PDB file of C-alpha atoms in Angstrom:
ATOM      1  CA  MET A   4     102.154  58.019 133.318  1.00 38.00           C
ATOM      2  CA  PRO A   5     103.868  58.556 136.612  1.00 42.00           C
ATOM      3  CA  SER A   6     107.614  58.000 136.466  1.00 56.00           C
ATOM      4  CA  ASP A   7     107.372  55.601 139.408  1.00 69.00           C
ATOM      5  CA  ALA A   8     105.679  52.890 137.320  1.00 84.00           C
ATOM      6  CA  LYS A   9     107.358  49.589 137.946  1.00 93.00           C
ATOM      7  CA  ILE A  10     108.467  46.631 135.922  1.00 95.00           C
ATOM      8  CA  LEU A  11     106.780  43.536 137.292  1.00 96.00           C
ATOM      9  CA  ILE A  12     108.813  40.329 137.049  1.00 96.00           C
ATOM     10  CA  VAL A  13     106.745  37.159 137.435  1.00 96.00           C
ATOM     11  CA  ASP A  14     108.207  33.674 137.831  1.00 94.00           C
ATOM     12  CA  ASP A  15     107.605  30.781 140.193  1.00 92.00           C
ATOM     13  CA  HIS A  16     111.357  30.152 140.658  1.00 93.00           C
ATOM     14  CA  GLU A  17     113.248  32.388 143.082  1.00 94.00           C
ATOM     15  CA  GLU A  18     116.570  32.008 141.239  1.00 94.00           C
ATOM     16  CA  THR A  19     114.996  33.182 137.977  1.00 94.00           C
ATOM     17  CA  LEU A  20     113.517  36.232 139.703  1.00 95.00           C
ATOM     18  CA  TYR A  21     116.930  37.066 141.133  1.00 95.00           C
ATOM     19  CA  ALA A  22     118.652  36.644 137.742  1.00 95.00           C
ATOM     20  CA  LEU A  23     116.111  38.885 135.978  1.00 96.00           C
ATOM     21  CA  GLU A  24     116.332  41.546 138.695  1.00 95.00           C
ATOM     22  CA  SER A  25     120.130  41.498 138.436  1.00 94.00           C
ATOM     23  CA  ALA A  26     119.990  41.845 134.654  1.00 95.00           C
ATOM     24  CA  LEU A  27     117.585  44.821 134.849  1.00 95.00           C
ATOM     25  CA  ALA A  28     119.138  46.633 137.832  1.00 94.00           C
ATOM     26  CA  PRO A  29     121.532  48.730 135.666  1.00 94.00           C
ATOM     27  CA  LEU A  30     118.526  50.370 133.967  1.00 93.00           C
ATOM     28  CA  GLY A  31     117.529  52.046 137.233  1.00 92.00           C
ATOM     29  CA  TYR A  32     113.807  51.308 136.871  1.00 93.00           C
ATOM     30  CA  ARG A  33     111.664  50.374 139.837  1.00 94.00           C
ATOM     31  CA  LEU A  34     111.283  46.585 139.941  1.00 95.00           C
ATOM     32  CA  ALA A  35     108.648  44.446 141.625  1.00 95.00           C
ATOM     33  CA  ARG A  36     108.208  40.704 141.729  1.00 94.00           C
ATOM     34  CA  ALA A  37     105.448  38.133 141.888  1.00 95.00           C
ATOM     35  CA  THR A  38     105.704  34.355 142.194  1.00 94.00           C
ATOM     36  CA  SER A  39     102.323  33.401 140.706  1.00 94.00           C
ATOM     37  CA  GLY A  40      99.843  34.457 138.072  1.00 93.00           C
ATOM     38  CA  ASP A  41      97.283  35.387 140.737  1.00 93.00           C
ATOM     39  CA  GLU A  42      99.754  37.634 142.526  1.00 94.00           C
ATOM     40  CA  ALA A  43     100.754  39.215 139.206  1.00 94.00           C
ATOM     41  CA  LEU A  44      97.138  40.030 138.335  1.00 93.00           C
ATOM     42  CA  LYS A  45      96.580  41.648 141.731  1.00 93.00           C
ATOM     43  CA  GLN A  46      99.610  43.899 141.289  1.00 93.00           C
ATOM     44  CA  VAL A  47      98.703  44.791 137.703  1.00 93.00           C
ATOM     45  CA  LEU A  48      95.142  45.695 138.688  1.00 92.00           C
ATOM     46  CA  ARG A  49      96.418  47.911 141.529  1.00 90.00           C
ATOM     47  CA  GLY A  50      98.124  49.997 138.850  1.00 86.00           C
ATOM     48  CA  GLN A  51     101.560  51.522 138.432  1.00 88.00           C
ATOM     49  CA  VAL A  52     102.876  48.653 136.261  1.00 92.00           C
ATOM     50  CA  GLY A  53     104.599  49.864 133.103  1.00 92.00           C
ATOM     51  CA  LEU A  54     105.882  46.516 131.825  1.00 94.00           C
ATOM     52  CA  LEU A  55     105.417  42.861 132.668  1.00 95.00           C
ATOM     53  CA  LEU A  56     108.077  40.130 132.371  1.00 96.00           C
ATOM     54  CA  LEU A  57     106.023  36.988 132.673  1.00 95.00           C
ATOM     55  CA  ASP A  58     106.873  33.294 132.825  1.00 93.00           C
ATOM     56  CA  VAL A  59     104.632  31.242 130.542  1.00 92.00           C
ATOM     57  CA  ARG A  60     104.381  28.082 132.629  1.00 90.00           C
ATOM     58  CA  MET A  61     103.508  28.510 136.290  1.00 90.00           C
ATOM     59  CA  PRO A  62     101.327  26.422 138.596  1.00 88.00           C
ATOM     60  CA  GLY A  63      97.743  27.622 138.801  1.00 89.00           C
ATOM     61  CA  VAL A  64      97.254  30.688 136.615  1.00 90.00           C
ATOM     62  CA  SER A  65      99.682  30.515 133.678  1.00 90.00           C
ATOM     63  CA  GLY A  66     101.365  33.461 132.022  1.00 92.00           C
ATOM     64  CA  LEU A  67      99.048  33.142 129.025  1.00 93.00           C
ATOM     65  CA  ASP A  68      96.023  33.235 131.361  1.00 93.00           C
ATOM     66  CA  VAL A  69      97.357  36.456 132.909  1.00 94.00           C
ATOM     67  CA  VAL A  70      97.717  38.053 129.475  1.00 94.00           C
ATOM     68  CA  ARG A  71      94.231  36.899 128.406  1.00 94.00           C
ATOM     69  CA  TYR A  72      92.721  38.544 131.475  1.00 93.00           C
ATOM     70  CA  MET A  73      94.776  41.740 131.094  1.00 93.00           C
ATOM     71  CA  ARG A  74      93.661  42.210 127.490  1.00 93.00           C
ATOM     72  CA  ARG A  75      89.990  42.167 128.555  1.00 93.00           C
ATOM     73  CA  VAL A  76      90.423  44.940 131.154  1.00 91.00           C
ATOM     74  CA  GLU A  77      90.658  48.467 129.736  1.00 89.00           C
ATOM     75  CA  GLN A  78      93.165  49.763 132.298  1.00 88.00           C
ATOM     76  CA  THR A  79      95.622  46.908 131.614  1.00 91.00           C
ATOM     77  CA  GLN A  80      95.137  46.028 127.968  1.00 89.00           C
ATOM     78  CA  ASN A  81      97.986  48.204 126.683  1.00 89.00           C
ATOM     79  CA  ILE A  82     100.651  47.219 129.216  1.00 93.00           C
ATOM     80  CA  PRO A  83     103.516  45.631 127.280  1.00 95.00           C
ATOM     81  CA  VAL A  84     104.277  42.015 128.134  1.00 96.00           C
ATOM     82  CA  ILE A  85     107.419  40.011 127.481  1.00 96.00           C
ATOM     83  CA  LEU A  86     106.720  36.313 127.916  1.00 94.00           C
ATOM     84  CA  LEU A  87     109.566  34.119 129.142  1.00 94.00           C
ATOM     85  CA  THR A  88     109.792  30.388 128.564  1.00 91.00           C
ATOM     86  CA  GLY A  89     112.372  27.781 129.451  1.00 85.00           C
ATOM     87  CA  PHE A  90     110.740  24.992 127.451  1.00 78.00           C
ATOM     88  CA  GLY A  91     111.286  26.294 123.932  1.00 71.00           C
ATOM     89  CA  ALA A  92     108.959  28.335 121.797  1.00 66.00           C
ATOM     90  CA  ASP A  93     106.816  25.962 119.784  1.00 82.00           C
ATOM     91  CA  HIS A  94     104.576  27.173 116.973  1.00 87.00           C
ATOM     92  CA  GLU A  95     101.387  26.952 119.050  1.00 88.00           C
ATOM     93  CA  LEU A  96     102.827  28.973 121.942  1.00 88.00           C
ATOM     94  CA  THR A  97     104.235  31.587 119.580  1.00 90.00           C
ATOM     95  CA  ALA A  98     100.946  31.941 117.691  1.00 91.00           C
ATOM     96  CA  THR A  99      98.914  32.164 120.904  1.00 90.00           C
ATOM     97  CA  ALA A 100     101.277  34.660 122.545  1.00 91.00           C
ATOM     98  CA  PHE A 101     101.454  37.046 119.617  1.00 93.00           C
ATOM     99  CA  GLY A 102      97.726  36.596 119.000  1.00 92.00           C
ATOM    100  CA  LEU A 103      97.188  37.944 122.519  1.00 92.00           C
ATOM    101  CA  GLY A 104      99.343  40.954 121.721  1.00 92.00           C
ATOM    102  CA  VAL A 105     102.488  40.221 123.715  1.00 93.00           C
ATOM    103  CA  ALA A 106     105.438  42.385 122.759  1.00 93.00           C
ATOM    104  CA  ASP A 107     107.982  39.574 122.714  1.00 93.00           C
ATOM    105  CA  LEU A 108     108.636  35.941 123.604  1.00 93.00           C
ATOM    106  CA  MET A 109     112.098  35.222 125.008  1.00 93.00           C
ATOM    107  CA  MET A 110     113.881  32.014 125.946  1.00 91.00           C
ATOM    108  CA  LYS A 111     115.281  31.450 129.442  1.00 89.00           C
ATOM    109  CA  PRO A 112     118.004  31.912 130.376  1.00 89.00           C
ATOM    110  CA  THR A 113     117.852  35.344 128.769  1.00 90.00           C
ATOM    111  CA  ASP A 114     120.734  37.322 127.364  1.00 93.00           C
ATOM    112  CA  PRO A 115     120.980  40.275 129.810  1.00 94.00           C
ATOM    113  CA  TRP A 116     121.947  42.771 127.087  1.00 95.00           C
ATOM    114  CA  ALA A 117     119.033  41.767 124.825  1.00 95.00           C
ATOM    115  CA  LEU A 118     116.639  41.808 127.777  1.00 96.00           C
ATOM    116  CA  ARG A 119     117.733  45.298 128.878  1.00 95.00           C
ATOM    117  CA  THR A 120     117.428  46.615 125.322  1.00 95.00           C
ATOM    118  CA  LYS A 121     113.897  45.273 124.865  1.00 95.00           C
ATOM    119  CA  VAL A 122     112.770  46.358 128.333  1.00 95.00           C
ATOM    120  CA  ARG A 123     114.129  49.888 127.935  1.00 94.00           C
ATOM    121  CA  TYR A 124     112.429  50.296 124.545  1.00 94.00           C
ATOM    122  CA  LEU A 125     109.052  48.879 125.598  1.00 95.00           C
ATOM    123  CA  TYR A 126     108.953  50.632 128.972  1.00 93.00           C
ATOM    124  CA  ASP A 127     109.857  54.021 127.499  1.00 92.00           C
ATOM    125  CA  ALA A 128     107.383  53.597 124.614  1.00 91.00           C
ATOM    126  CA  TYR A 129     104.617  52.753 127.080  1.00 91.00           C
ATOM    127  CA  GLN A 130     105.451  55.806 129.184  1.00 90.00           C
ATOM    128  CA  ARG A 131     105.300  58.038 126.089  1.00 91.00           C
ATOM    129  CA  HIS A 132     101.974  56.470 125.111  1.00 88.00           C
ATOM    130  CA  GLN A 133     100.549  57.095 128.589  1.00 86.00           C
ATOM    131  CA  ALA A 134     101.804  60.702 128.581  1.00 89.00           C
ATOM    132  CA  LEU A 135     100.110  61.308 125.226  1.00 91.00           C
ATOM    133  CA  GLU A 136      96.858  59.791 126.485  1.00 87.00           C
ATOM    134  CA  GLU A 137      96.989  62.087 129.517  1.00 88.00           C
ATOM    135  CA  GLU A 138      97.578  65.083 127.284  1.00 90.00           C
ATOM    136  CA  VAL A 139      94.598  64.111 125.118  1.00 90.00           C
ATOM    137  CA  ARG A 140      92.397  63.834 128.242  1.00 88.00           C
ATOM    138  CA  GLU A 141      93.526  67.291 129.385  1.00 88.00           C
ATOM    139  CA  LEU A 142      92.892  68.815 125.963  1.00 89.00           C
ATOM    140  CA  ARG A 143      89.443  67.222 125.770  1.00 87.00           C
ATOM    141  CA  ALA A 144      88.621  68.667 129.193  1.00 86.00           C
ATOM    142  CA  LEU A 145      89.769  72.108 128.034  1.00 85.00           C
ATOM    143  CA  VAL A 146      87.698  71.885 124.861  1.00 85.00           C
ATOM    144  CA  LYS A 147      84.680  70.647 126.795  1.00 80.00           C
ATOM    145  CA  GLY A 148      85.130  73.447 129.344  1.00 77.00           C
ATOM    146  CA  HIS A 149      85.377  76.011 126.545  1.00 71.00           C
ATOM    147  CA  ALA A 150      82.310  74.596 124.787  1.00 70.00           C
ATOM    148  CA  ASP A 151      80.322  74.642 128.032  1.00 68.00           C
ATOM    149  CA  ALA A 152      81.286  78.236 128.837  1.00 62.00           C
ATOM    150  CA  PRO A 153      78.492  80.746 128.112  1.00 62.00           C
ATOM    151  CA  GLU A 154      79.033  83.085 125.196  1.00 59.00           C
ATOM    152  CA  ARG A 155      79.589  86.717 126.003  1.00 57.00           C
ATOM    153  CA  PRO A 156      76.619  88.801 124.823  1.00 59.00           C
ATOM    154  CA  GLY A 157      77.162  90.663 121.585  1.00 57.00           C
ATOM    155  CA  ARG A 158      80.307  88.749 120.711  1.00 55.00           C
ATOM    156  CA  PRO A 159      80.574  85.296 119.098  1.00 54.00           C
ATOM    157  CA  ALA A 160      82.646  82.607 120.819  1.00 56.00           C
ATOM    158  CA  LEU A 161      84.967  82.353 117.831  1.00 57.00           C
ATOM    159  CA  PRO A 162      85.471  85.104 115.247  1.00 56.00           C
ATOM    160  CA  HIS A 163      83.968  84.301 111.867  1.00 57.00           C
ATOM    161  CA  PRO A 164      85.984  85.094 108.776  1.00 59.00           C
ATOM    162  CA  GLU A 165      84.547  87.579 106.353  1.00 60.00           C
ATOM    163  CA  THR A 166      82.605  85.692 103.702  1.00 58.00           C
ATOM    164  CA  ARG A 167      82.988  88.373 101.025  1.00 61.00           C
ATOM    165  CA  VAL A 168      86.400  88.389  99.364  1.00 60.00           C
ATOM    166  CA  PRO A 169      87.494  91.836  98.189  1.00 62.00           C
ATOM    167  CA  PRO A 170      88.536  92.026  94.520  1.00 66.00           C
ATOM    168  CA  GLN A 171      92.228  92.144  93.707  1.00 67.00           C
ATOM    169  CA  ARG A 172      93.647  95.522  92.634  1.00 68.00           C
ATOM    170  CA  ASP A 173      94.956  94.335  89.304  1.00 66.00           C
ATOM    171  CA  SER A 174      91.945  92.171  88.403  1.00 58.00           C
ATOM    172  CA  PRO A 175      89.623  93.155  85.522  1.00 61.00           C
ATOM    173  CA  ALA A 176      86.688  93.457  87.955  1.00 57.00           C
ATOM    174  CA  ALA A 177      88.551  96.051  90.010  1.00 54.00           C
ATOM    175  CA  LYS A 178      89.429  98.066  86.845  1.00 59.00           C
ATOM    176  CA  ASN A 179      85.797  98.043  85.700  1.00 61.00           C
ATOM    177  CA  ARG A 180      84.660  99.643  88.954  1.00 57.00           C
ATOM    178  CA  THR A 181      86.844 102.678  88.475  1.00 55.00           C
TER     179      THR A 181
END
């Protein structure tokens, strides 16, 4: 994954966006913001999002709706999401959120240290996952290219091991031959 992937912070309150940006600034990651679920989906679908901090309750498209949509689209289904709520995490919200595969559910206002720790771990893990996927794609292309290459006449593509195993020097079969 490109190192310029951003962390998208989504909340419908300007002061919350500012507080989250201030808490994450020391990490040095590229940050972006959105003030609605619709705007968040547009940015996520454009690509280059490595982590989403998402308010649960927003007018229009809620945070849960954003996650539901993301999980149905192949290019966005593995992006880690931390849901943020200021209304308390009830059992139904918790079950729904983790059922959708969110990485964490945090209460607002967030503890900046805990938020930075979780964001750093999830963002870095996602980058490693993307780098491994890219490496797998490259290796598959190499293997496919090698498999599609014509064999050189008179020489197999891969050497075949000898099927006959020579007898050991000290074995009874070797002594009987002499």
